[in-house]
């Protein structure tokens, strides 16, 4: 039996219509899981779900506003109605609003914590309530190397990702009794639509590469593949861990 296979698993990926979320949904599906794409934009979600189905993956889109606890709970219930018992949650939805610490506005502060931390917590809660009744589950949080190091102009984002990493440990300990594993991954800069502008600037790109011992920018697939590992039985004894996918940035 292949311990990395996910046949029979039902996975929900938040923020799944682009970048890392899209790559995670695809990788989980290719490993055998049925996949629900949590999204605010249902048209984009429907298009992505159709693309996955065209590739032979059982996929659906579900409306999911991570700023609304009601929407989160409804989405989790919809996944179980559409696909079956939820067994894997990937908390990918998140964003950053860069600003010098002295210029951060309260609205931006609240928005980042509401999405990156509060949304991930209550999505985990909603999923864990379902998983606990069946005595199994895997939750994977998409954190960041920013949870371990300071990034200039990203103080609030760094704080939210540090909170997510510690939340991972807290939930792992509390939910171990239900055999729900909670882990995280912490990527460096990944080539996505949201980082495209930065990476197209040669000076910025070179500055980033100088901080990464492997001297390369990550691709979404570099994050998705460890997520599949954490979702699988190959990681059956892992909980409360955060895997750094940073090319060595935080080791320097």
Short mmCIF file of C-alpha atoms in Angstrom, two decimals:
data_model
loop_
_atom_site.label_atom_id
_atom_site.label_comp_id
_atom_site.label_asym_id
_atom_site.label_seq_id
_atom_site.Cartn_x
_atom_site.Cartn_y
_atom_site.Cartn_z
CA UNK A 1 0.00 0.00 0.00
CA UNK A 2 1.33 3.44 -0.94
CA UNK A 3 1.47 5.53 2.26
CA UNK A 4 1.48 8.73 0.17
CA UNK A 5 -1.78 7.89 -1.64
CA UNK A 6 -4.95 9.78 -0.71
CA UNK A 7 -7.57 7.58 -2.33
CA UNK A 8 -10.82 7.87 -0.39
CA UNK A 9 -9.86 11.13 1.32
CA UNK A 10 -12.05 14.24 1.06
CA UNK A 11 -10.08 17.49 1.09
CA UNK A 12 -11.10 21.14 1.37
CA UNK A 13 -8.63 23.81 0.28
CA UNK A 14 -9.39 27.42 1.13
CA UNK A 15 -8.42 30.17 -1.31
CA UNK A 16 -8.11 27.47 -3.95
CA UNK A 17 -8.58 29.36 -7.21
CA UNK A 18 -5.00 30.53 -7.72
CA UNK A 19 -1.39 30.23 -6.67
CA UNK A 20 -0.51 27.89 -3.82
CA UNK A 21 -4.15 26.98 -3.14
CA UNK A 22 -4.76 25.90 -6.72
CA UNK A 23 -1.53 23.87 -6.73
CA UNK A 24 -2.52 22.17 -3.46
CA UNK A 25 -5.96 21.25 -4.77
CA UNK A 26 -4.44 19.77 -7.92
CA UNK A 27 -1.75 17.83 -6.06
CA UNK A 28 -4.22 16.42 -3.54
CA UNK A 29 -6.50 15.36 -6.38
CA UNK A 30 -3.66 13.75 -8.29
CA UNK A 31 -2.82 11.78 -5.13
CA UNK A 32 -6.36 10.39 -5.17
CA UNK A 33 -8.40 12.71 -2.95
CA UNK A 34 -11.72 14.24 -3.89
CA UNK A 35 -11.25 17.99 -3.61
CA UNK A 36 -13.48 20.91 -2.64
CA UNK A 37 -12.26 24.35 -3.67
CA UNK A 38 -13.24 26.94 -1.08
CA UNK A 39 -13.65 30.28 -2.83
CA UNK A 40 -15.33 33.68 -2.64
CA UNK A 41 -15.60 33.98 -6.43
CA UNK A 42 -17.81 31.06 -7.40
CA UNK A 43 -17.27 31.57 -11.12
CA UNK A 44 -13.52 31.28 -10.71
CA UNK A 45 -14.07 28.30 -8.42
CA UNK A 46 -16.39 26.60 -10.90
CA UNK A 47 -13.84 27.10 -13.68
CA UNK A 48 -11.03 25.62 -11.59
CA UNK A 49 -13.19 22.70 -10.46
CA UNK A 50 -14.08 21.96 -14.09
CA UNK A 51 -10.41 22.03 -15.06
CA UNK A 52 -9.68 19.49 -12.33
CA UNK A 53 -12.57 17.29 -13.42
CA UNK A 54 -11.28 17.45 -16.99
CA UNK A 55 -8.00 16.08 -15.59
CA UNK A 56 -9.84 13.17 -13.97
CA UNK A 57 -10.09 14.61 -10.45
CA UNK A 58 -13.33 14.59 -8.47
CA UNK A 59 -13.66 18.29 -7.64
CA UNK A 60 -16.35 20.79 -6.66
CA UNK A 61 -16.36 24.49 -5.80
CA UNK A 62 -17.98 25.70 -2.58
CA UNK A 63 -18.78 29.27 -1.59
CA UNK A 64 -16.53 30.19 1.32
CA UNK A 65 -15.94 33.65 2.74
CA UNK A 66 -13.17 33.28 5.30
CA UNK A 67 -14.22 36.55 6.96
CA UNK A 68 -17.61 35.03 7.86
CA UNK A 69 -17.87 32.21 10.41
CA UNK A 70 -21.35 31.40 9.11
CA UNK A 71 -19.99 31.02 5.58
CA UNK A 72 -17.12 28.83 6.83
CA UNK A 73 -19.50 26.49 8.66
CA UNK A 74 -21.85 26.31 5.68
CA UNK A 75 -18.94 25.51 3.36
CA UNK A 76 -17.74 22.63 5.54
CA UNK A 77 -21.26 21.21 5.66
CA UNK A 78 -21.57 21.60 1.88
CA UNK A 79 -18.36 19.65 1.33
CA UNK A 80 -19.78 16.74 3.29
CA UNK A 81 -23.03 16.92 1.32
CA UNK A 82 -21.31 17.11 -2.06
CA UNK A 83 -18.33 14.79 -1.56
CA UNK A 84 -18.54 12.94 1.75
CA UNK A 85 -16.85 12.98 5.16
CA UNK A 86 -14.21 15.70 5.29
CA UNK A 87 -10.80 14.30 6.25
CA UNK A 88 -8.29 16.93 5.06
CA UNK A 89 -8.37 20.72 5.44
CA UNK A 90 -5.77 23.02 3.92
CA UNK A 91 -5.94 26.54 5.35
CA UNK A 92 -4.41 28.47 2.46
CA UNK A 93 -6.49 31.65 2.23
CA UNK A 94 -4.55 34.68 3.41
CA UNK A 95 -3.21 38.03 2.36
CA UNK A 96 -0.77 40.81 3.17
CA UNK A 97 -1.08 44.59 3.17
CA UNK A 98 2.53 45.80 3.38
CA UNK A 99 3.22 49.03 5.24
CA UNK A 100 5.88 50.42 7.57
CA UNK A 101 4.90 49.65 11.16
CA UNK A 102 4.48 53.35 11.98
CA UNK A 103 1.96 53.71 9.16
CA UNK A 104 -0.21 50.59 9.64
CA UNK A 105 -3.93 51.43 9.67
CA UNK A 106 -6.29 49.69 12.08
CA UNK A 107 -8.44 48.45 9.19
CA UNK A 108 -5.48 46.74 7.55
CA UNK A 109 -4.36 45.27 10.88
CA UNK A 110 -7.82 43.85 11.55
CA UNK A 111 -8.26 42.53 8.00
CA UNK A 112 -5.00 40.57 8.10
CA UNK A 113 -5.68 39.03 11.51
CA UNK A 114 -9.32 38.31 10.61
CA UNK A 115 -8.34 36.36 7.49
CA UNK A 116 -4.93 34.90 8.28
CA UNK A 117 -5.60 33.87 11.87
CA UNK A 118 -9.28 34.09 12.81
CA UNK A 119 -10.49 32.61 9.52
CA UNK A 120 -8.00 29.75 9.70
CA UNK A 121 -8.91 29.04 13.32
CA UNK A 122 -12.64 28.85 12.72
CA UNK A 123 -12.21 26.81 9.53
CA UNK A 124 -10.12 24.40 11.60
CA UNK A 125 -12.77 24.37 14.30
CA UNK A 126 -15.58 23.64 11.85
CA UNK A 127 -13.59 20.87 10.18
CA UNK A 128 -12.40 19.37 13.47
CA UNK A 129 -15.95 19.10 14.78
CA UNK A 130 -16.74 16.85 11.82
CA UNK A 131 -13.45 14.95 11.96
CA UNK A 132 -13.72 14.29 15.71
CA UNK A 133 -16.95 12.32 15.26
CA UNK A 134 -15.01 9.93 13.02
CA UNK A 135 -11.77 9.90 15.00
CA UNK A 136 -9.43 10.98 12.21
CA UNK A 137 -8.36 13.96 10.13
CA UNK A 138 -5.49 16.11 8.94
CA UNK A 139 -5.36 19.90 8.98
CA UNK A 140 -2.53 21.70 7.19
CA UNK A 141 -1.95 25.42 7.65
CA UNK A 142 -0.12 27.43 4.99
CA UNK A 143 2.06 29.62 7.18
CA UNK A 144 5.22 31.39 6.00
CA UNK A 145 8.89 31.85 6.74
CA UNK A 146 7.62 35.29 7.84
CA UNK A 147 6.43 33.55 11.00
CA UNK A 148 10.08 32.92 11.91
CA UNK A 149 11.90 36.01 10.62
CA UNK A 150 11.20 39.73 10.36
CA UNK A 151 10.47 41.15 6.91
CA UNK A 152 10.76 44.90 6.44
CA UNK A 153 7.37 46.54 5.99
CA UNK A 154 5.52 43.29 6.78
CA UNK A 155 5.28 43.45 10.57
CA UNK A 156 1.57 42.58 10.76
CA UNK A 157 1.80 39.80 8.17
CA UNK A 158 4.77 38.33 10.07
CA UNK A 159 2.78 38.48 13.30
CA UNK A 160 -0.19 36.67 11.75
CA UNK A 161 1.99 33.88 10.40
CA UNK A 162 3.77 33.48 13.75
CA UNK A 163 0.32 33.22 15.34
CA UNK A 164 -0.68 30.57 12.79
CA UNK A 165 2.42 28.51 13.57
CA UNK A 166 1.69 28.59 17.31
CA UNK A 167 -1.99 27.90 16.66
CA UNK A 168 -0.87 24.79 14.77
CA UNK A 169 0.91 23.54 17.89
CA UNK A 170 -1.98 24.37 20.23
CA UNK A 171 -4.60 22.62 18.08
CA UNK A 172 -2.32 19.65 17.49
CA UNK A 173 -2.01 19.04 21.23
CA UNK A 174 -5.70 19.60 21.99
CA UNK A 175 -7.06 17.52 19.12
CA UNK A 176 -4.61 14.63 19.28
CA UNK A 177 -7.16 12.79 21.44
CA UNK A 178 -9.43 12.73 18.37
CA UNK A 179 -6.58 11.55 16.10
CA UNK A 180 -6.72 14.83 14.22
CA UNK A 181 -3.24 15.83 13.10
CA UNK A 182 -2.48 19.55 12.71
CA UNK A 183 0.65 20.64 10.87
CA UNK A 184 1.87 23.59 8.85
CA UNK A 185 4.22 24.51 6.03
CA UNK A 186 6.22 27.74 5.95
CA UNK A 187 7.21 28.74 2.41
CA UNK A 188 9.63 31.42 1.31
CA UNK A 189 8.73 33.68 -1.63
CA UNK A 190 6.77 31.62 -4.13
CA UNK A 191 6.17 32.53 -7.77
CA UNK A 192 2.45 33.43 -7.88
CA UNK A 193 0.26 36.23 -9.24
CA UNK A 194 0.58 38.09 -5.93
CA UNK A 195 4.40 38.06 -6.01
CA UNK A 196 4.75 38.56 -9.76
CA UNK A 197 5.31 42.32 -9.49
CA UNK A 198 8.07 41.93 -6.94
CA UNK A 199 9.83 39.14 -8.76
CA UNK A 200 9.80 40.96 -12.09
CA UNK A 201 11.88 43.71 -10.48
CA UNK A 202 15.45 42.57 -11.02
CA UNK A 203 16.87 44.34 -7.96
CA UNK A 204 14.19 42.91 -5.69
CA UNK A 205 14.54 39.43 -7.15
CA UNK A 206 18.31 39.47 -6.75
CA UNK A 207 17.98 40.71 -3.18
CA UNK A 208 15.65 37.82 -2.36
CA UNK A 209 17.86 35.26 -4.06
CA UNK A 210 20.83 36.50 -2.05
CA UNK A 211 18.94 35.57 1.14
CA UNK A 212 18.06 32.05 -0.07
CA UNK A 213 20.97 29.59 0.10
CA UNK A 214 19.48 27.45 -2.69
CA UNK A 215 19.40 30.60 -4.85
CA UNK A 216 15.99 29.95 -6.34
CA UNK A 217 12.45 31.23 -6.03
CA UNK A 218 9.89 28.61 -5.07
CA UNK A 219 7.08 27.36 -7.29
CA UNK A 220 3.56 26.58 -6.00
CA UNK A 221 4.24 22.89 -6.54
CA UNK A 222 7.13 23.09 -4.06
CA UNK A 223 4.52 23.83 -1.40
CA UNK A 224 1.77 21.53 -2.67
CA UNK A 225 3.87 18.36 -2.58
CA UNK A 226 4.78 18.66 1.14
CA UNK A 227 1.09 19.38 1.80
CA UNK A 228 0.20 16.05 0.17
CA UNK A 229 2.80 14.37 2.39
CA UNK A 230 1.32 15.90 5.54
CA UNK A 231 -2.17 14.85 4.49
CA UNK A 232 -1.09 11.25 3.91
CA UNK A 233 -0.42 8.25 6.13
CA UNK A 234 3.28 8.78 5.44
CA UNK A 235 3.05 11.55 8.06
CA UNK A 236 0.94 9.53 10.49
CA UNK A 237 3.23 10.33 13.43
CA UNK A 238 3.56 14.03 12.65
CA UNK A 239 1.48 16.64 14.42
CA UNK A 240 2.28 20.13 15.66
CA UNK A 241 5.11 20.41 13.13
CA UNK A 242 5.89 23.23 10.72
CA UNK A 243 7.89 22.28 7.64
CA UNK A 244 10.04 25.13 6.36
CA UNK A 245 10.01 25.33 2.57
CA UNK A 246 12.36 28.27 2.40
CA UNK A 247 15.45 27.17 0.50
CA UNK A 248 17.44 27.65 3.69
CA UNK A 249 16.47 31.29 4.38
CA UNK A 250 15.78 30.74 8.08
CA UNK A 251 18.86 28.54 8.54
CA UNK A 252 21.26 31.42 7.91
#
